[in-house]
């Protein structure tokens, strides 16, 4: 691009120009110059990491009306448009050059067509508005894990959210000098009506994997616009695949075992399956709740939280079930609430907050009163089911001290979870890494709830809960996971958990608090403190060990009858699951590694043999061999 410098000089004030030029990176300068030329902003603000600059983003969000201050200091509320409340999977596509192939499952568009389309939508999109040029870092700064990013947006809400969710990156850009190795995001809300994106029919999120560049337009919802979140995860999965590490949709938490020992776990669960609440278990410490990078360092698997904040589902966050988050949401500290209900006293409310909801207020549909319906006749709930809070993890009382360690934390175990009413036991350890990846991670299914569109109870396949974000063929992704620990002596143990097991009459077999016991049992296993019972699919807890954990941690008597019911091995359901999942790989994933089919066949044999010997429903006591 000719005259980059001249264009920047003409369009930026001296102060902003100097800030940009202090970063000696021609590729970054070119990106900013191109964005200015394309979007024609009224002004440009270059954000460093000074507290004044971050405060400017916060204040601008209020000045433009994208966020409204609430009664508690630091709290604001943002609304997305009525039809802009979630990730737009249909309009999120990879820009594919001729000759490249991402496999049959990934949504893509021919690059030249897609780039033209999205650039047409971005054309002059910032006239009369301020373009915000922000620098952030994925992962801790000054670390092998760090990926510097530049985000250009005309939404102060997006920039403000990123200042909460990500580490600052201006200084990191100084360190990388002229390196072209960084992620780029350009976003415009497009035309606004009542402060929300008007043209959602022209909403597009297009991802250029070759350029590490993402375009997003005509949308505000965080999952579509906060570049460093799921859009960066897609770029990172490609990068990780090329470089031999892993980018995962995983929380990271420290489980606190006997004698002050801390064992770190990373865990992948589909949305609404207890992921954030597992990362926030009482008495344990949190590193992150959504995205992790895993690398091999010093002969260990180590991981970091890519973020430093939480963009969490607020539904059902209440004083009883999520006391730590609830506490942070009700005291002065920086919080952006989105798509909740604001009552006439300027107070936020949401579904499941544990107090009675007001009958009127303002929500994502505008003025709201109980019983209000939308144009299709559907009742509009007080807050949206995907309403969110955005806060800083350092503001939580259970933050882990190693949160920003540039070396990450050692991964003792990996946990895969799903929502499953009748198949998996509450917790089970895989026999080894390969079986863990294949039988646990690659077999995750989640039953739809009434909170998602469509019929409840339908099982949806979700490979490592990362399916929505994969940017490489599914088979290669599985193979990368299998290969990852090849030169590691003691790989992390892999566990499955299932918090949603029900009895025949549809009641849950476990209490909400029980998950703490499963995680602490996994902690004991990682440290060789307890034995386990062999099943056809892995290793389950012995009754006495769980009884002690229930007593010590929840002050509960754990009945043997409950144990038997929860940990019964359900042969027909397990076989049916293998059949369902195998069919998906057979029919939809042409590059599935052969070892997946071999492992399924082997486990099917084990299940059948156990069934022949003990019957279809096997009590764990029948499997004890000593
Ligand atoms: C998820 O849906 O998994 C989220 C929220 O973490 S979003 O930013 O929409 O991806
Ligand atoms: Mn997520």
XYZ file of C-alpha atoms and ligand atoms in Angstrom:
637
model
C 0.000 0.000 0.000
C 1.565 3.287 -1.035
C 1.824 6.273 1.273
C 0.876 4.489 4.465
C 2.758 6.988 6.509
C 1.203 9.947 4.771
C -2.297 8.554 5.190
C -1.719 7.976 8.894
C -0.278 11.460 9.330
C -3.233 13.063 7.612
C -5.876 11.171 9.559
C -4.406 11.036 13.042
C -3.743 13.800 15.525
C -0.071 14.225 16.353
C -0.515 12.435 19.653
C -2.249 9.435 18.107
C 0.181 9.355 15.206
C 3.132 9.325 17.575
C 1.624 6.486 19.567
C 1.229 4.392 16.463
C 4.661 5.201 15.091
C 6.254 4.328 18.432
C 5.412 0.762 17.417
C 7.789 0.123 14.574
C 5.681 -2.410 12.682
C 5.030 -1.785 8.981
C 2.437 -4.557 8.665
C 0.447 -3.116 11.565
C 0.702 0.416 10.146
C -0.543 -0.804 6.817
C -3.497 -2.554 8.471
C -4.517 0.640 10.270
C -4.080 2.767 7.141
C -6.188 0.356 5.103
C -8.915 0.352 7.758
C -8.996 4.155 7.775
C -9.229 4.288 4.016
C -11.970 1.648 3.990
C -14.134 2.766 6.917
C -13.611 6.575 6.751
C -13.842 7.237 10.492
C -14.473 10.748 11.827
C -11.461 10.360 14.124
C -8.975 7.740 15.277
C -7.974 6.922 18.820
C -4.840 4.866 19.382
C -5.089 3.184 22.761
C -1.935 2.492 24.753
C -2.106 0.592 27.999
C -2.095 3.653 30.252
C -4.912 3.780 32.761
C -6.038 7.068 31.206
C -6.485 5.426 27.833
C -8.386 2.474 29.269
C -10.581 4.897 31.211
C -11.213 6.757 27.968
C -12.702 3.578 26.411
C -14.911 3.086 29.446
C -16.148 6.652 29.361
C -16.674 6.662 25.624
C -18.971 3.633 25.923
C -21.149 5.676 28.251
C -20.907 8.862 26.199
C -22.079 7.095 23.045
C -24.912 5.382 24.934
C -23.619 1.874 24.220
C -23.365 1.326 27.943
C -25.466 2.866 30.692
C -24.096 3.340 34.192
C -25.938 1.389 36.895
C -26.253 2.280 40.561
C -23.170 0.450 41.804
C -19.812 2.080 41.018
C -18.125 0.454 38.012
C -21.265 -1.348 36.836
C -22.713 -0.656 33.390
C -25.286 -2.302 31.165
C -25.142 -2.877 27.418
C -27.875 -4.147 25.096
C -27.413 -5.980 21.836
C -30.175 -5.897 19.248
C -33.175 -8.168 19.678
C -31.911 -10.419 16.876
C -28.245 -10.107 17.788
C -28.082 -12.134 20.999
C -25.700 -14.969 20.157
C -22.930 -16.139 17.882
C -24.099 -16.193 14.280
C -22.882 -19.603 13.186
C -24.428 -19.386 9.719
C -22.693 -16.135 8.815
C -19.334 -16.980 10.366
C -17.185 -18.328 7.559
C -13.614 -19.101 6.590
C -12.305 -17.249 3.552
C -10.955 -20.031 1.377
C -8.342 -19.520 -1.329
C -8.618 -21.719 -4.398
C -6.995 -25.071 -3.676
C -7.272 -24.976 0.104
C -9.515 -27.454 1.880
C -10.752 -27.437 5.469
C -12.780 -30.630 5.233
C -16.493 -30.968 4.729
C -17.733 -29.744 8.101
C -16.429 -26.192 8.200
C -18.418 -23.239 6.926
C -16.509 -21.352 4.255
C -16.797 -18.941 1.348
C -14.542 -18.362 -1.619
C -12.013 -15.793 -0.478
C -12.341 -13.238 -3.262
C -16.150 -13.274 -2.992
C -16.176 -13.079 0.813
C -13.555 -10.343 1.074
C -15.429 -8.204 -1.432
C -18.734 -8.739 0.346
C -17.473 -7.913 3.818
C -15.360 -4.983 2.674
C -18.385 -3.555 0.901
C -20.279 -3.707 4.194
C -17.344 -2.068 5.995
C -17.018 0.686 3.384
C -17.584 4.082 5.038
C -19.049 2.295 8.064
C -17.321 4.632 10.531
C -18.229 7.996 9.049
C -18.722 10.447 11.906
C -17.529 7.876 14.479
C -14.300 7.299 16.300
C -12.160 4.383 15.195
C -10.542 2.716 18.190
C -7.178 1.091 17.582
C -6.381 -1.212 20.499
C -3.536 -3.577 21.298
C -4.054 -6.642 23.477
C -2.247 -9.869 24.193
C -3.625 -13.414 24.171
C -2.079 -15.311 27.062
C 0.241 -13.714 29.617
C 2.641 -11.104 28.224
C 6.358 -11.884 27.829
C 5.653 -15.559 27.459
C 6.021 -18.322 24.860
C 2.247 -18.408 24.958
C 1.782 -14.691 24.084
C 0.066 -13.770 20.837
C -0.109 -10.018 20.277
C -3.300 -8.723 18.675
C -4.585 -5.526 17.181
C -8.298 -4.808 17.330
C -9.841 -2.047 15.283
C -13.452 -1.293 16.178
C -15.939 1.545 16.218
C -17.616 0.054 19.283
C -16.396 1.385 22.624
C -18.379 -1.486 24.204
C -16.203 -4.002 22.350
C -13.002 -2.159 23.250
C -14.097 -1.768 26.875
C -14.984 -5.476 27.097
C -11.567 -6.368 25.713
C -9.859 -4.179 28.274
C -11.500 -6.375 30.929
C -11.042 -9.700 29.164
C -7.449 -9.438 27.836
C -4.017 -8.411 28.944
C -2.730 -5.159 27.491
C -0.651 -5.486 24.312
C 0.804 -2.092 23.451
C 4.100 -2.813 25.189
C 4.076 -6.342 23.742
C 3.926 -4.807 20.267
C 6.974 -2.726 21.117
C 8.767 -5.959 21.942
C 7.902 -7.776 18.726
C 9.301 -4.921 16.642
C 8.580 -5.396 12.969
C 7.476 -9.049 13.278
C 4.459 -9.863 11.110
C 3.365 -12.497 13.607
C 0.211 -11.130 15.254
C -3.562 -11.442 14.910
C -5.671 -8.683 13.352
C -9.349 -7.951 13.923
C -11.486 -5.311 12.286
C -15.027 -4.732 13.435
C -17.773 -2.232 12.741
C -21.226 -2.236 14.291
C -22.500 -0.761 11.057
C -25.484 1.532 11.038
C -27.095 1.921 14.459
C -30.710 2.389 15.459
C -31.409 3.062 19.135
C -27.734 2.271 19.782
C -27.941 -1.263 18.339
C -26.767 -2.644 14.977
C -29.580 -2.130 12.532
C -28.662 -4.315 9.578
C -28.357 -7.730 11.180
C -29.309 -9.300 7.861
C -25.917 -8.015 6.706
C -24.103 -9.408 9.750
C -20.909 -11.152 8.687
C -17.928 -12.662 10.486
C -15.302 -13.707 7.952
C -12.037 -15.319 8.922
C -8.870 -15.285 6.856
C -6.648 -18.037 8.246
C -3.819 -17.308 5.825
C -3.627 -13.713 6.973
C -4.517 -14.203 10.669
C -7.210 -11.613 10.052
C -10.903 -11.468 10.967
C -13.599 -9.117 9.683
C -16.810 -8.595 11.656
C -19.615 -6.234 10.708
C -23.229 -5.271 11.510
C -23.245 -6.960 14.900
C -22.478 -6.140 18.530
C -22.927 -9.408 20.444
C -19.598 -10.183 22.106
C -19.142 -13.643 20.603
C -19.269 -12.075 17.120
C -17.311 -8.917 17.830
C -14.777 -9.387 20.601
C -12.048 -10.473 18.224
C -9.808 -12.003 20.845
C -12.469 -14.430 22.050
C -13.812 -17.092 19.712
C -12.498 -15.477 16.517
C -8.941 -15.585 17.837
C -9.551 -19.150 19.021
C -10.166 -20.128 15.402
C -6.934 -18.473 14.296
C -5.077 -20.026 17.229
C -6.282 -23.555 16.412
C -4.677 -23.251 12.952
C -1.516 -21.761 14.352
C -1.303 -24.419 17.070
C -1.794 -27.158 14.498
C 1.146 -25.825 12.488
C 3.348 -25.411 15.546
C 2.512 -28.491 17.611
C 0.605 -27.082 20.573
C -3.115 -26.983 21.426
C -5.703 -24.177 21.549
C -8.721 -25.430 23.465
C -12.182 -24.347 24.633
C -11.180 -25.088 28.225
C -11.317 -23.643 31.698
C -8.259 -23.911 33.931
C -8.564 -24.313 37.690
C -6.510 -25.351 40.670
C -7.961 -28.231 42.702
C -6.794 -28.113 46.300
C -5.835 -31.529 47.641
C -4.532 -32.681 51.031
C -1.724 -30.787 52.736
C -2.054 -27.613 50.671
C -1.303 -29.404 47.389
C -2.671 -27.745 44.228
C -3.263 -29.790 41.077
C -4.296 -27.951 37.935
C -7.054 -29.162 35.637
C -8.130 -27.958 32.219
C -11.649 -28.831 31.159
C -13.821 -28.686 28.080
C -17.606 -28.640 28.360
C -20.164 -27.422 25.817
C -22.100 -24.250 26.766
C -24.511 -24.660 29.690
C -22.960 -27.894 31.005
C -21.308 -26.533 34.141
C -18.018 -25.266 32.703
C -17.814 -21.930 34.503
C -19.160 -23.396 37.737
C -16.507 -26.145 37.652
C -13.810 -23.519 37.228
C -15.357 -21.695 40.206
C -15.807 -24.601 42.626
C -15.929 -23.509 46.261
C -12.596 -23.776 48.027
C -10.653 -24.121 44.752
C -8.905 -21.444 42.679
C -9.599 -20.185 39.189
C -7.150 -19.458 36.392
C -9.706 -19.078 33.590
C -13.153 -20.185 32.495
C -13.194 -20.373 28.699
C -10.064 -20.700 26.551
C -6.671 -22.272 27.233
C -3.455 -22.773 25.309
C -1.494 -25.934 26.118
C 2.197 -26.316 25.367
C 4.942 -28.737 26.235
C 7.577 -27.132 28.416
C 10.299 -28.691 30.542
C 8.917 -32.147 29.796
C 5.478 -31.201 31.095
C 2.179 -30.174 29.607
C 1.591 -26.617 30.782
C -1.277 -24.263 30.070
C -2.393 -20.672 30.395
C -5.671 -18.845 30.402
C -5.759 -16.905 27.158
C -7.913 -14.286 28.891
C -7.909 -12.399 32.160
C -11.638 -11.878 32.527
C -14.907 -13.762 32.246
C -17.695 -13.186 29.718
C -20.083 -15.523 31.446
C -23.708 -16.564 31.182
C -25.500 -14.749 33.987
C -28.598 -16.924 34.001
C -28.813 -18.938 37.237
C -25.939 -17.079 38.876
C -27.228 -16.653 42.411
C -25.974 -16.267 45.953
C -26.487 -19.951 46.726
C -25.028 -21.707 43.670
C -22.340 -19.220 42.563
C -21.547 -17.185 45.672
C -18.223 -15.828 44.444
C -19.486 -14.491 41.120
C -22.658 -13.256 42.755
C -20.623 -11.341 45.284
C -18.543 -9.704 42.530
C -21.732 -8.804 40.636
C -23.238 -7.021 43.600
C -20.380 -4.880 44.885
C -18.429 -1.975 43.396
C -16.002 -3.271 40.744
C -15.887 -3.160 36.982
C -18.759 -5.192 35.474
C -20.532 -4.939 32.138
C -23.930 -6.578 32.255
C -25.411 -7.359 28.865
C -28.980 -8.186 27.898
C -30.261 -8.365 31.479
C -33.355 -6.569 32.746
C -32.858 -3.122 34.257
C -35.673 -2.195 36.623
C -37.106 1.280 37.154
C -34.579 1.822 39.965
C -31.675 1.154 37.564
C -30.876 -2.207 39.093
C -29.994 -5.319 36.999
C -32.026 -8.543 37.220
C -31.714 -11.858 35.477
C -33.357 -15.261 35.252
C -32.421 -17.515 38.125
C -30.811 -14.833 40.274
C -32.691 -16.162 43.269
C -34.916 -13.165 43.919
C -38.299 -12.308 42.483
C -38.111 -10.576 39.116
C -39.695 -7.159 38.581
C -42.722 -7.006 36.314
C -41.383 -4.121 34.266
C -38.165 -2.474 33.190
C -35.900 -2.216 30.159
C -34.297 -5.160 28.410
C -32.975 -6.163 24.979
C -36.471 -5.667 23.569
C -36.737 -2.071 24.859
C -39.384 -1.185 27.419
C -40.551 -4.457 28.894
C -43.399 -5.624 31.070
C -44.230 -9.170 32.136
C -46.100 -11.008 29.394
C -44.652 -8.918 26.537
C -44.457 -10.882 23.300
C -42.321 -10.393 20.210
C -43.539 -10.053 16.631
C -43.767 -13.857 16.350
C -45.918 -14.082 19.462
C -43.193 -15.559 21.666
C -43.067 -14.357 25.229
C -40.013 -12.206 25.920
C -38.334 -13.270 29.134
C -37.197 -10.623 31.612
C -33.556 -11.144 30.684
C -32.236 -13.014 27.660
C -31.227 -16.616 28.355
C -27.788 -15.793 26.926
C -27.463 -12.550 28.944
C -23.910 -12.104 30.173
C -21.638 -10.458 32.674
C -18.109 -9.353 31.901
C -15.659 -8.961 34.757
C -11.991 -9.152 35.722
C -10.812 -12.451 37.227
C -8.491 -10.535 39.608
C -11.701 -9.117 41.136
C -12.765 -12.605 42.222
C -11.857 -13.772 45.696
C -10.874 -17.247 44.393
C -8.306 -16.150 41.807
C -5.276 -18.409 41.623
C -1.915 -16.784 42.406
C -0.330 -18.218 39.209
C -2.898 -16.566 36.958
C -0.334 -14.560 34.977
C 2.631 -16.917 35.174
C 4.395 -16.699 31.800
C 5.251 -20.422 32.063
C 1.636 -21.342 32.685
C 0.676 -24.036 35.169
C 1.356 -27.784 34.889
C -1.705 -29.705 33.736
C -2.386 -32.621 36.082
C -5.634 -33.633 34.440
C -7.983 -32.892 31.599
C -11.723 -33.112 32.097
C -14.354 -33.559 29.398
C -17.977 -32.977 30.310
C -21.347 -32.987 28.661
C -25.020 -33.069 29.473
C -26.069 -36.673 29.528
C -29.124 -38.032 31.332
C -28.481 -41.756 31.056
C -25.053 -42.950 29.906
C -21.835 -41.704 31.484
C -21.169 -42.116 35.207
C -20.510 -38.917 37.219
C -16.734 -39.274 36.932
C -14.438 -41.731 35.193
C -10.737 -41.771 34.434
C -9.653 -42.970 31.008
C -7.125 -45.834 30.950
C -4.625 -43.733 29.025
C -4.226 -40.574 26.929
C -5.364 -42.182 23.673
C -8.539 -43.615 25.167
C -9.141 -40.321 26.943
C -8.964 -38.315 23.737
C -11.055 -40.797 21.777
C -13.635 -42.089 24.253
C -14.027 -38.936 26.304
C -13.075 -35.820 24.295
C -13.982 -37.012 20.819
C -17.247 -38.515 22.068
C -18.704 -35.517 23.913
C -22.404 -35.130 23.380
C -24.640 -32.630 25.011
C -28.381 -32.828 25.366
C -30.223 -29.684 24.388
C -32.036 -27.966 27.223
C -35.140 -25.843 27.129
C -32.698 -22.932 27.187
C -31.584 -23.658 23.637
C -33.735 -23.419 20.547
C -35.514 -26.531 19.365
C -36.504 -29.695 21.163
C -35.119 -30.483 24.601
C -33.190 -33.709 25.196
C -31.683 -33.999 21.723
C -28.062 -35.094 21.874
C -25.676 -32.921 19.922
C -22.184 -34.084 19.125
C -19.508 -31.607 20.138
C -15.927 -32.786 19.626
C -13.968 -31.603 22.678
C -16.614 -28.874 22.951
C -14.470 -27.095 20.371
C -16.524 -28.016 17.314
C -17.912 -24.524 16.763
C -14.413 -23.087 16.551
C -12.391 -25.643 14.616
C -10.390 -24.223 11.736
C -8.732 -27.467 10.671
C -10.323 -30.719 9.510
C -11.821 -32.650 12.438
C -9.674 -35.742 11.929
C -6.487 -33.729 11.966
C -7.619 -32.025 15.156
C -8.108 -35.400 16.845
C -4.738 -36.602 15.560
C -3.028 -33.451 16.878
C -4.510 -34.159 20.289
C -3.369 -37.781 20.171
C 0.152 -36.812 19.110
C 0.502 -33.942 21.535
C 1.947 -35.960 24.446
C 4.258 -38.199 22.399
C 7.450 -37.015 24.107
C 5.938 -36.457 27.553
C 6.787 -38.902 30.350
C 3.767 -38.363 32.553
C 0.937 -37.015 30.456
C -2.066 -35.474 32.188
C -4.752 -38.002 33.150
C -8.004 -37.651 31.262
C -11.404 -37.773 32.962
C -15.012 -37.556 31.876
C -17.643 -36.035 34.131
C -21.406 -35.949 33.888
C -23.386 -33.763 36.265
C -26.740 -34.480 34.643
C -27.494 -38.147 35.201
C -31.201 -38.765 35.881
C -33.275 -41.631 37.239
C -36.160 -43.278 35.406
C -38.617 -40.634 36.592
C -36.442 -37.794 35.341
C -34.964 -36.557 38.612
C -31.277 -35.685 38.811
C -29.228 -38.303 40.634
C -26.795 -35.714 41.971
C -26.882 -32.414 43.783
C -25.316 -29.301 42.244
C -22.539 -29.273 44.857
C -21.455 -32.871 44.154
C -19.195 -31.860 41.264
C -16.653 -30.722 43.822
C -16.286 -34.321 45.001
C -15.705 -35.633 41.467
C -12.988 -33.060 40.829
C -11.309 -33.691 44.163
C -11.371 -37.432 43.461
C -9.635 -36.718 40.144
C -7.091 -34.674 42.115
C -6.375 -37.700 44.315
C -6.008 -39.941 41.254
C -3.504 -37.622 39.610
C -1.425 -37.848 42.764
C -1.781 -41.652 43.148
C -3.553 -41.299 46.491
C -6.487 -43.652 45.843
C -7.238 -46.851 43.935
C -10.010 -47.164 41.383
C -12.340 -49.789 39.940
C -11.834 -50.939 36.374
C -14.862 -50.725 34.089
C -15.054 -51.438 30.353
C -14.622 -47.716 29.678
C -12.165 -46.587 32.347
C -11.645 -46.320 36.096
C -14.282 -45.211 38.601
C -14.049 -44.282 42.289
C -14.339 -46.750 45.135
C -17.254 -46.073 47.458
C -15.140 -45.448 50.579
C -13.068 -42.748 48.878
C -16.157 -40.864 47.760
C -17.835 -41.253 51.138
C -14.820 -39.607 52.755
C -14.752 -36.792 50.200
C -18.481 -36.139 50.677
C -18.041 -36.071 54.436
C -14.912 -33.906 54.475
C -15.973 -31.430 51.788
C -19.748 -31.261 51.806
C -20.379 -32.603 55.286
C -22.697 -35.168 53.754
C -23.338 -38.812 54.375
C -22.908 -40.514 51.010
C -25.169 -43.568 50.797
C -24.016 -46.768 49.245
C -27.344 -47.035 47.396
C -26.776 -43.620 45.796
C -23.280 -44.651 44.814
C -24.523 -47.817 43.158
C -27.240 -45.962 41.282
C -24.883 -43.232 40.081
C -21.968 -45.474 39.162
C -23.887 -48.360 37.611
C -22.313 -49.191 34.263
C -25.092 -48.919 31.707
C -24.114 -51.306 28.930
C -26.921 -50.666 26.384
C -26.647 -46.887 26.707
C -22.873 -46.976 26.343
C -23.128 -49.177 23.273
C -25.775 -46.898 21.774
C -23.531 -43.912 22.369
C -20.616 -45.585 20.612
C -22.887 -46.356 17.669
C -24.200 -42.790 17.445
C -20.811 -41.155 17.634
C -19.108 -43.650 15.352
C -21.742 -43.008 12.706
C -20.919 -39.302 12.760
C -17.244 -40.028 12.173
C -18.005 -42.593 9.493
C -20.393 -40.380 7.598
C -19.170 -36.863 8.189
C -15.466 -36.881 8.996
C -13.524 -38.344 6.116
C -10.122 -37.919 7.774
C -11.017 -39.649 11.048
C -7.875 -41.436 12.322
C -8.239 -45.238 12.068
C -7.332 -45.560 15.737
C -10.663 -43.982 16.651
C -12.579 -46.794 14.946
C -10.211 -49.417 16.387
C -10.654 -48.052 19.892
C -14.434 -47.942 19.542
C -14.387 -51.571 18.367
C -12.195 -52.636 21.271
C -14.374 -50.889 23.854
C -17.532 -52.274 22.286
C -16.026 -55.735 22.814
C -15.230 -54.933 26.444
C -18.747 -53.634 27.064
C -20.328 -56.707 25.512
C -18.121 -59.098 27.470
C -18.963 -57.306 30.727
C -22.660 -57.372 29.810
C -22.505 -61.123 29.128
C -20.874 -61.709 32.471
C -22.766 -59.308 34.760
C -25.892 -58.202 32.914
C -26.849 -54.922 31.262
C -26.673 -52.775 34.383
C -23.595 -53.512 36.422
C -23.118 -52.403 39.993
C -19.616 -51.078 40.620
C -19.322 -53.619 43.445
C -19.580 -56.433 40.883
C -16.458 -55.107 39.194
C -14.193 -55.081 42.223
C -11.481 -57.651 41.602
C -9.375 -57.579 44.746
C -19.578 -19.732 24.469
O -20.693 -19.686 23.940
O -18.905 -20.770 24.506
C -19.011 -18.510 25.083
C -19.609 -17.229 24.767
O -18.054 -18.578 25.776
S -19.214 -16.655 23.210
O -18.381 -15.467 23.350
O -20.446 -16.325 22.540
O -18.481 -17.678 22.502
Mn -17.008 -20.489 25.514
